[in-house]
Short mmCIF file of C-alpha atoms in Angstrom, two decimals:
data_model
loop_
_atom_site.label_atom_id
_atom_site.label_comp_id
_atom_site.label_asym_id
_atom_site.label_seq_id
_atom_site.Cartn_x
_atom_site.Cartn_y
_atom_site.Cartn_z
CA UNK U 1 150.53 103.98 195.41
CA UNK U 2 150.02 107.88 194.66
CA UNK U 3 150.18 107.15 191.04
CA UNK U 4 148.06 104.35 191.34
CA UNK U 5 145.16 106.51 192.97
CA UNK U 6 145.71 109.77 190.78
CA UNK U 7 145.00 106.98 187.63
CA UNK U 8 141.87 105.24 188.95
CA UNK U 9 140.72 108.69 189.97
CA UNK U 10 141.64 110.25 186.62
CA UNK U 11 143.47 113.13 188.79
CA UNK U 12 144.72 115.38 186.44
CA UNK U 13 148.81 116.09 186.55
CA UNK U 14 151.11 119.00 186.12
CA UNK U 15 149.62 119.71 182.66
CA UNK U 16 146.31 119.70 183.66
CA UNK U 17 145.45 116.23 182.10
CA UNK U 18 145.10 113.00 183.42
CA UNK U 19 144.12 109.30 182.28
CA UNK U 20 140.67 110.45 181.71
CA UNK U 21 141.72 112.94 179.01
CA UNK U 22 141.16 112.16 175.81
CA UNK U 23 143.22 112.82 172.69
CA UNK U 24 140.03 115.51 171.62
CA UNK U 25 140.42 116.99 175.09
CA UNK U 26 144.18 117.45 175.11
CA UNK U 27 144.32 119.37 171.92
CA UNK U 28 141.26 121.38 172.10
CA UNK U 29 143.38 123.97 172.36
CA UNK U 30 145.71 124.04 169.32
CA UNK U 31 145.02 124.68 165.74
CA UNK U 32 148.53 124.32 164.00
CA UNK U 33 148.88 125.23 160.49
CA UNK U 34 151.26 123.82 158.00
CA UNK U 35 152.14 120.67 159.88
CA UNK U 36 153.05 117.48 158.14
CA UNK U 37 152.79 114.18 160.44
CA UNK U 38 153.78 110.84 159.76
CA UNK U 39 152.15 108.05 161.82
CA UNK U 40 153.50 104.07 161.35
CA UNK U 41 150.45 101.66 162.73
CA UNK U 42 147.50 103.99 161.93
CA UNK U 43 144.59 101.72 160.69
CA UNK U 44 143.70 101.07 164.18
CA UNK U 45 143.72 101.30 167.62
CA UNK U 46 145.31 103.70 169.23
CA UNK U 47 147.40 104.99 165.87
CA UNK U 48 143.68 104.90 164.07
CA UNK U 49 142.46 107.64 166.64
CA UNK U 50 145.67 109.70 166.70
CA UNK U 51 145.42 110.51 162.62
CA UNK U 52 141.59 111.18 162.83
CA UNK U 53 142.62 113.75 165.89
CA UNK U 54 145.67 115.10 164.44
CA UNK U 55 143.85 115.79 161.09
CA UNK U 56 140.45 117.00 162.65
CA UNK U 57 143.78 119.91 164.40
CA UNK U 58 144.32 120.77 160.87
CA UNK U 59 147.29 118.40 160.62
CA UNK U 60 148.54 116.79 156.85
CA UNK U 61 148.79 113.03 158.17
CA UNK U 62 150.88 110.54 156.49
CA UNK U 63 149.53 106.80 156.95
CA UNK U 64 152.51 104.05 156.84
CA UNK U 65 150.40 100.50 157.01
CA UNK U 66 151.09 97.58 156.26
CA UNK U 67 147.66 96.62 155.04
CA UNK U 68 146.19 99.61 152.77
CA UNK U 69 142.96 98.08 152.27
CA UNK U 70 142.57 98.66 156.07
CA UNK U 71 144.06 102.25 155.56
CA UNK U 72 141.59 103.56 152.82
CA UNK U 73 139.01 102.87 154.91
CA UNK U 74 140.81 104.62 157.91
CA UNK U 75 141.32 107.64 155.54
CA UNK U 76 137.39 107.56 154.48
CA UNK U 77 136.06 107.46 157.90
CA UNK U 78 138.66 110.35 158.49
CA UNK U 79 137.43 112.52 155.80
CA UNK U 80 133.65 111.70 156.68
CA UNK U 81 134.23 113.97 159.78
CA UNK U 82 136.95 115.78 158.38
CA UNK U 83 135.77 116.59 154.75
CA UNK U 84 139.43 118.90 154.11
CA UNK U 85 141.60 116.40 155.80
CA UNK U 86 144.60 115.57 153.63
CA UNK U 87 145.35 112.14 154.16
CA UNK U 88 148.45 110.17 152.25
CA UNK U 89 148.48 106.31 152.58
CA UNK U 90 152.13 104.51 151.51
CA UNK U 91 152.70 101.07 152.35
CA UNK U 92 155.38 99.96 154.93
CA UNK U 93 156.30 96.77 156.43
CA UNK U 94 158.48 97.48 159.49
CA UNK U 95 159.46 94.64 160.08
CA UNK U 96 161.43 94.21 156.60
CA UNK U 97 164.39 96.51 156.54
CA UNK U 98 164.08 96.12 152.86
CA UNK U 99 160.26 97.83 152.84
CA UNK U 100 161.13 100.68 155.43
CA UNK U 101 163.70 102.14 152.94
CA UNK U 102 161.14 101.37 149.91
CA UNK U 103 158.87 103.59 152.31
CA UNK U 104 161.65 106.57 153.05
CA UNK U 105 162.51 106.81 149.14
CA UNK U 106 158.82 106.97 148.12
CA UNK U 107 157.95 109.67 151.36
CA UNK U 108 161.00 111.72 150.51
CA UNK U 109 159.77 111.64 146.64
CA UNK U 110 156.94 113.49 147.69
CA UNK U 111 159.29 116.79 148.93
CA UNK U 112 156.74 117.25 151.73
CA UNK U 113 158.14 118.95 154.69
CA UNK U 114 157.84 116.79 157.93
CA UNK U 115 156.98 118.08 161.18
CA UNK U 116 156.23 114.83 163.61
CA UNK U 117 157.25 111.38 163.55
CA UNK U 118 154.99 109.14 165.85
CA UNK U 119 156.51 105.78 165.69
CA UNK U 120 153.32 104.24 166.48
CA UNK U 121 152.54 100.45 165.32
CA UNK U 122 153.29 97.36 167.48
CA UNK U 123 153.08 93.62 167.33
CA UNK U 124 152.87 91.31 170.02
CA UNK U 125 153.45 87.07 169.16
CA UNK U 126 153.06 84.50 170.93
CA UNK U 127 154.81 82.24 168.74
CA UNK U 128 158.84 82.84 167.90
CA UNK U 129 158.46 84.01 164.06
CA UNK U 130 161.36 85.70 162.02
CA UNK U 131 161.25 88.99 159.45
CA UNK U 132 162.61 88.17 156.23
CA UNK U 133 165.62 89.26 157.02
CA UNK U 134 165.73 86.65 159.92
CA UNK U 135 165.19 88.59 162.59
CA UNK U 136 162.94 87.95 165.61
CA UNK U 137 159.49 89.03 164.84
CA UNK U 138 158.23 91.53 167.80
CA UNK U 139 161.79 93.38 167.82
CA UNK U 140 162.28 93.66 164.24
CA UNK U 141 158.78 95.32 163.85
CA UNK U 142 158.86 97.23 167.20
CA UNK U 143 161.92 98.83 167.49
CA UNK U 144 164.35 97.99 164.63
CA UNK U 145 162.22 99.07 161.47
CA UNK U 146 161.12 102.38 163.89
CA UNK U 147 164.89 103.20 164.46
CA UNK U 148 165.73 102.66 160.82
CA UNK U 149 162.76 104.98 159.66
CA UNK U 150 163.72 107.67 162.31
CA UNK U 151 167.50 107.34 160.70
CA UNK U 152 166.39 107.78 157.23
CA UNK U 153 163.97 110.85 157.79
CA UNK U 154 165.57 112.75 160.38
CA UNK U 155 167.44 115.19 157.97
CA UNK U 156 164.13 115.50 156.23
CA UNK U 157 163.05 116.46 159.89
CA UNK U 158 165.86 119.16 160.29
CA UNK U 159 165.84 120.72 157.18
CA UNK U 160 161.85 121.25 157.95
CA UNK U 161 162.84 122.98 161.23
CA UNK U 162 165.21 125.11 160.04
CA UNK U 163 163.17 126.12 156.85
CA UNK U 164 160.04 127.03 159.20
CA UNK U 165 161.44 127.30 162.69
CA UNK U 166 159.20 125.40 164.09
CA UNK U 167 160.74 122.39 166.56
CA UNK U 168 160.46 118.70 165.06
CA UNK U 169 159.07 116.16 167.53
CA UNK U 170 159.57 112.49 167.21
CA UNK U 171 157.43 110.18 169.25
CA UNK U 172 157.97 106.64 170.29
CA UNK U 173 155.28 104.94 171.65
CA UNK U 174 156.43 102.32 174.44
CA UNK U 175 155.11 101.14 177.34
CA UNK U 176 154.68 100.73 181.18
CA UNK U 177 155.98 96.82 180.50
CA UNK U 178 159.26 97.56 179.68
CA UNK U 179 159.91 98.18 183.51
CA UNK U 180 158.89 94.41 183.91
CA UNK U 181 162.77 93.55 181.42
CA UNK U 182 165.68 92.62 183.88
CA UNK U 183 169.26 93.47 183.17
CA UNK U 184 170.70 89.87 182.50
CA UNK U 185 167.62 89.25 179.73
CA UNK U 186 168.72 92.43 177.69
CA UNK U 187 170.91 91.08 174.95
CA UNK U 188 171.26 92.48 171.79
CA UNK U 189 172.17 89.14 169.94
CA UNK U 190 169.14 87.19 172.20
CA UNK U 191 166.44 89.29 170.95
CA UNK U 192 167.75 89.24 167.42
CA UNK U 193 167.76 85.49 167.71
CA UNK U 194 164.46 85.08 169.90
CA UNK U 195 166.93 82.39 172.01
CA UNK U 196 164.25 81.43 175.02
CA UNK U 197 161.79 83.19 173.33
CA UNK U 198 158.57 83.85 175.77
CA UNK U 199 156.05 86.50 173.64
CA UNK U 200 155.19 88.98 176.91
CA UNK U 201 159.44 89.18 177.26
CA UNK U 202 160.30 90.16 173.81
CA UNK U 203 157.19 92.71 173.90
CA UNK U 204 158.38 94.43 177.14
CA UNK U 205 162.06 94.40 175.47
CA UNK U 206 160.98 96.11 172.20
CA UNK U 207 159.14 98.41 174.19
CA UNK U 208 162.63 99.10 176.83
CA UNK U 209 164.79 99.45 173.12
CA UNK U 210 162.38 102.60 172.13
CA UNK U 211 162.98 104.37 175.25
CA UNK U 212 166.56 103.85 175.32
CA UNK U 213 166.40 105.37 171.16
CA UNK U 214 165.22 108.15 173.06
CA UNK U 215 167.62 108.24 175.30
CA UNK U 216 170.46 108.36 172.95
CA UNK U 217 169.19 109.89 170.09
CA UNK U 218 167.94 112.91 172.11
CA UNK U 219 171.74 113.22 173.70
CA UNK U 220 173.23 113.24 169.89
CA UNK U 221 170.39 115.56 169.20
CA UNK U 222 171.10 118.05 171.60
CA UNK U 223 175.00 117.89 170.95
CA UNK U 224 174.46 118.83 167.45
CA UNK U 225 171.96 121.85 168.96
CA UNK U 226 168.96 120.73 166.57
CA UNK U 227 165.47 122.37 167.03
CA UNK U 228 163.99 118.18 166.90
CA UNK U 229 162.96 116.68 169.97
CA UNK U 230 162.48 112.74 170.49
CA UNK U 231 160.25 111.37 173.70
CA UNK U 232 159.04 108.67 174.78
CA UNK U 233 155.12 107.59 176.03
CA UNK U 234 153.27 104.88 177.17
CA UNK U 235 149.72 105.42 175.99
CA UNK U 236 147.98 103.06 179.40
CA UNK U 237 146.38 99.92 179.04
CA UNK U 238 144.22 100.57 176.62
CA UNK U 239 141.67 97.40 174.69
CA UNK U 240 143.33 97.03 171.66
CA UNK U 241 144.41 93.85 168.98
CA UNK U 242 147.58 93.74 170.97
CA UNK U 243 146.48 93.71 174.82
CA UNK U 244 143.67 90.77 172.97
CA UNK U 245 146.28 89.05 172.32
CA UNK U 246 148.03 88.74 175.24
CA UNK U 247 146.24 85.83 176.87
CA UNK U 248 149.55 84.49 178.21
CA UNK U 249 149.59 87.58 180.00
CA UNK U 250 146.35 87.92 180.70
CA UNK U 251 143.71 85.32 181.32
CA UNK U 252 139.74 85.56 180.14
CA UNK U 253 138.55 85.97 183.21
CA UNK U 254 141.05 88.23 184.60
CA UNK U 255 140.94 90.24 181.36
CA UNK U 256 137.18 90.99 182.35
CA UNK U 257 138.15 92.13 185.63
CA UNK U 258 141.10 94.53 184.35
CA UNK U 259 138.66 95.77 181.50
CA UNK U 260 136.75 97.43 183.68
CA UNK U 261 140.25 99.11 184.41
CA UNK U 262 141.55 100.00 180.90
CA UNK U 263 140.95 103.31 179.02
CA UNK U 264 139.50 103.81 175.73
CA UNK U 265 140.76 104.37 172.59
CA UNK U 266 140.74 108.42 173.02
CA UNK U 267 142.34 108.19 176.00
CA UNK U 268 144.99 105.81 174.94
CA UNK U 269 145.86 108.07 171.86
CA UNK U 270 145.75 111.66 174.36
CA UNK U 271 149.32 111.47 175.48
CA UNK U 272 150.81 110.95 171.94
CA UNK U 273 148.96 113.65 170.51
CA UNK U 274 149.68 116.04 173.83
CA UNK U 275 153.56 115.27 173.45
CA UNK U 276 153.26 116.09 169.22
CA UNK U 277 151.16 119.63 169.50
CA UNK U 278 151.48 120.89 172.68
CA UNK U 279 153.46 124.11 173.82
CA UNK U 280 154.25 122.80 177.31
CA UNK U 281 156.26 119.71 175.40
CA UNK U 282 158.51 122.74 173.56
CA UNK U 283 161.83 122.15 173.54
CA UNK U 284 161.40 118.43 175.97
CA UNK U 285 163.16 115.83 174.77
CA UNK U 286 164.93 112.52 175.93
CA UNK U 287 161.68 112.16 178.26
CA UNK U 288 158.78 109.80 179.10
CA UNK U 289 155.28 110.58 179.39
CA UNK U 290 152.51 108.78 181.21
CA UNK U 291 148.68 110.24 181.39
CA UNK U 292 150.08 113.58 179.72
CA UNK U 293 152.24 114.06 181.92
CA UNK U 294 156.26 113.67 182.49
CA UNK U 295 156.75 110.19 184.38
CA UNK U 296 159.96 108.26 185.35
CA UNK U 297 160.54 105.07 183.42
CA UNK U 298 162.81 102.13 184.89
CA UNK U 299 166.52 102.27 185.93
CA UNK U 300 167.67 100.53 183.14
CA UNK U 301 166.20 102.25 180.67
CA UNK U 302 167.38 105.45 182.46
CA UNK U 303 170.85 103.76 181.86
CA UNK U 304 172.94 106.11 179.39
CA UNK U 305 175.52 103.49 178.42
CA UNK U 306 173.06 100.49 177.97
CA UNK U 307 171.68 103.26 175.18
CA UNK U 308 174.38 103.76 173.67
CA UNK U 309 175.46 100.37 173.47
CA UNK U 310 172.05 99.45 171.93
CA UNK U 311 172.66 102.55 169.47
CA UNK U 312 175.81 100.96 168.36
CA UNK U 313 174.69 97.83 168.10
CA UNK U 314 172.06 98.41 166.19
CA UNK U 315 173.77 100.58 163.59
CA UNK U 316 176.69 98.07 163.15
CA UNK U 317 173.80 95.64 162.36
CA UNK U 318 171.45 97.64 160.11
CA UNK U 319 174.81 98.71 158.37
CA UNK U 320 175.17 94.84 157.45
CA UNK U 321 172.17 94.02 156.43
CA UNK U 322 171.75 96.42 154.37
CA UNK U 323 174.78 95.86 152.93
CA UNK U 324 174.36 92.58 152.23
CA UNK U 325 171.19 93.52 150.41
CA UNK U 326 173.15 95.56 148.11
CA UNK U 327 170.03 98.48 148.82
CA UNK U 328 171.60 101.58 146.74
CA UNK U 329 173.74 103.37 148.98
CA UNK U 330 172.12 103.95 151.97
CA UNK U 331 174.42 101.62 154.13
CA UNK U 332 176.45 104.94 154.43
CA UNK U 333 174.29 106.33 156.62
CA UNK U 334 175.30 104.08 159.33
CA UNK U 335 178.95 104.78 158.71
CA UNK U 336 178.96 107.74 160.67
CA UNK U 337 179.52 107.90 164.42
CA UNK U 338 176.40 110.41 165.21
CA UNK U 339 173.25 110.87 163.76
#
């Protein structure tokens, strides 16, 4: 109920932001030089308005979309406001294993150093539709091409930290729904297959697999005593294509009534860019953020061997895929028992 009140209010937490801050607000403050971020889902929405932030900050911002027609014009409108801005657009598909390493091979061609990894984009469907690799739609996209991109760019991501000494910090943007997934409809081989396949479930359990990535991939991190972070946020409700879409969830008229409820844009894109340049997130990892602030997410996905049977899982899975797609040799890097 507290948390409730302290939203509607806009009461400002710990940090000294709240759900009224905006992603301008919460950065005010920080003009970092020589930082290289990568954003996945940035020609709109809530992605759209963390680039323009992050590069307004000074920020190099790398643009992975799917649809670069839309990401020009993102860049333009970018560069209107922010005439030194450098923006790089490369084309990704995450939900085609196949694409995100075409997307890795071509980023790490570039020998740019990279700072932050916001694993932004998102689908929601209400219709059971399959990758190309025959893989439920909303969890291939959602969580399984974001933990294959994090795989294949985190040594990029440690060998920038220990060149500049500056900490890397990996971002996964979930959401308050994954509290709504229940223990007994969280199976690996289920999601893969869509079996009973409802379009609000398999959003919420994309959304619970990110935070448990977190989980686990901030444990191997610190075991191995790297200077790269990984946390988890859920930006609030915010009126984007996604929550549109959600009319199972949501109806018309009861949309109107929680509109009046949701945040903007900037306010949905302030606790990603808090968590990627601010000091008081230094050295935090394996954590989820609310309002730009630390916030507990559900038991489950508090749950330290659900995470790392998801982790194992879904290596032993990209490992055969990608095997079976014969794609160079980078089915070794899921041979190894860490990261």
């Amino acid at each position: 109920m507290k948390e409730t009140i302290r939203y509607l209010a806009g009461i400002a937490g710990p940090s000294g932001f709240g759900s009224n801050s905006t992603a301008e607000q919460v950065t005010q403050q920080y003009s970092p030089s020589n930082l290289t971020a990568l954003i996945t889902g940035a020609t709109s929405g809530i992605g759209g308005e963390t680039a323009r932030v992050l590069a307004k900050r000074g920020v190099r911002v790398v643009v992975g979309a799917r649809d670069m027609k839309k990401a020009i014009k993102v860049r333009e409108k970018i560069k209107e406001e922010s005439p030194y801005a450098e923006i790089i657009l490369l084309e990704i598909d995450l939900s085609s294993l196949a694409s995100v390493h075409r997307f890795c091979s071509e980023f790490l061609s570039l020998e740019l150093p990279l700072n932050i990894l916001i694993n932004n984009a998102g689908v929601y469907s209400h219709n059971l539709e399959f990758s190309e690799e025959k893989i439920e739609l909303t969890f291939a996209t959602n969580y399984l091409g974001h933990f294959l991109l994090t795989k294949m760019l985190l040594e990029k991501m440690v060998d920038t930290s220990n060149k500049t000494g500056i900490q890397g910090r990996i971002i996964n943007v979930s959401s308050v729904i994954h509290s709504w997934v229940k223990r007994s409809c969280f199976s690996f081989k289920d999601m893969l297959n869509g079996k009973n396949y409802n379009g609000t479930r398999a959003y919420a359990q994309s959304k619970l697999a990110m935070i448990l990535h977190v989980k686990e991939m901030a444990r191997q991190l610190k075991a191995r005593n790297e200077r790269v972070t990984i946390n988890a946020i859920h930006p609030g409700i915010v009126r984007t294509g996604i929550i549109r879409a959600h009319k199972g969830l949501i109806t018309d008229s009861l949309f109107f009534i929680a509109s009046k409820l949701l945040k903007t844009v900037s306010q949905g894109a302030s606790t990603t860019c808090y968590v990627a340049l601010s000091r008081e997130t230094e050295g935090v990892s394996g954590k989820y953020f609310t309002d730009c602030n630390e916030s507990n997410c559900s038991s489950l996905a508090n749950d330290d061997l659900e995470a790392k049977k998801l982790w194992n899982n879904t290596n032993a899975l990209l490992h055969k895929r990608l095997r079976q797609a014969a794609i160079g040799s980078s089915s070794s890097l899921f041979s190894r028992p860490c990261i």
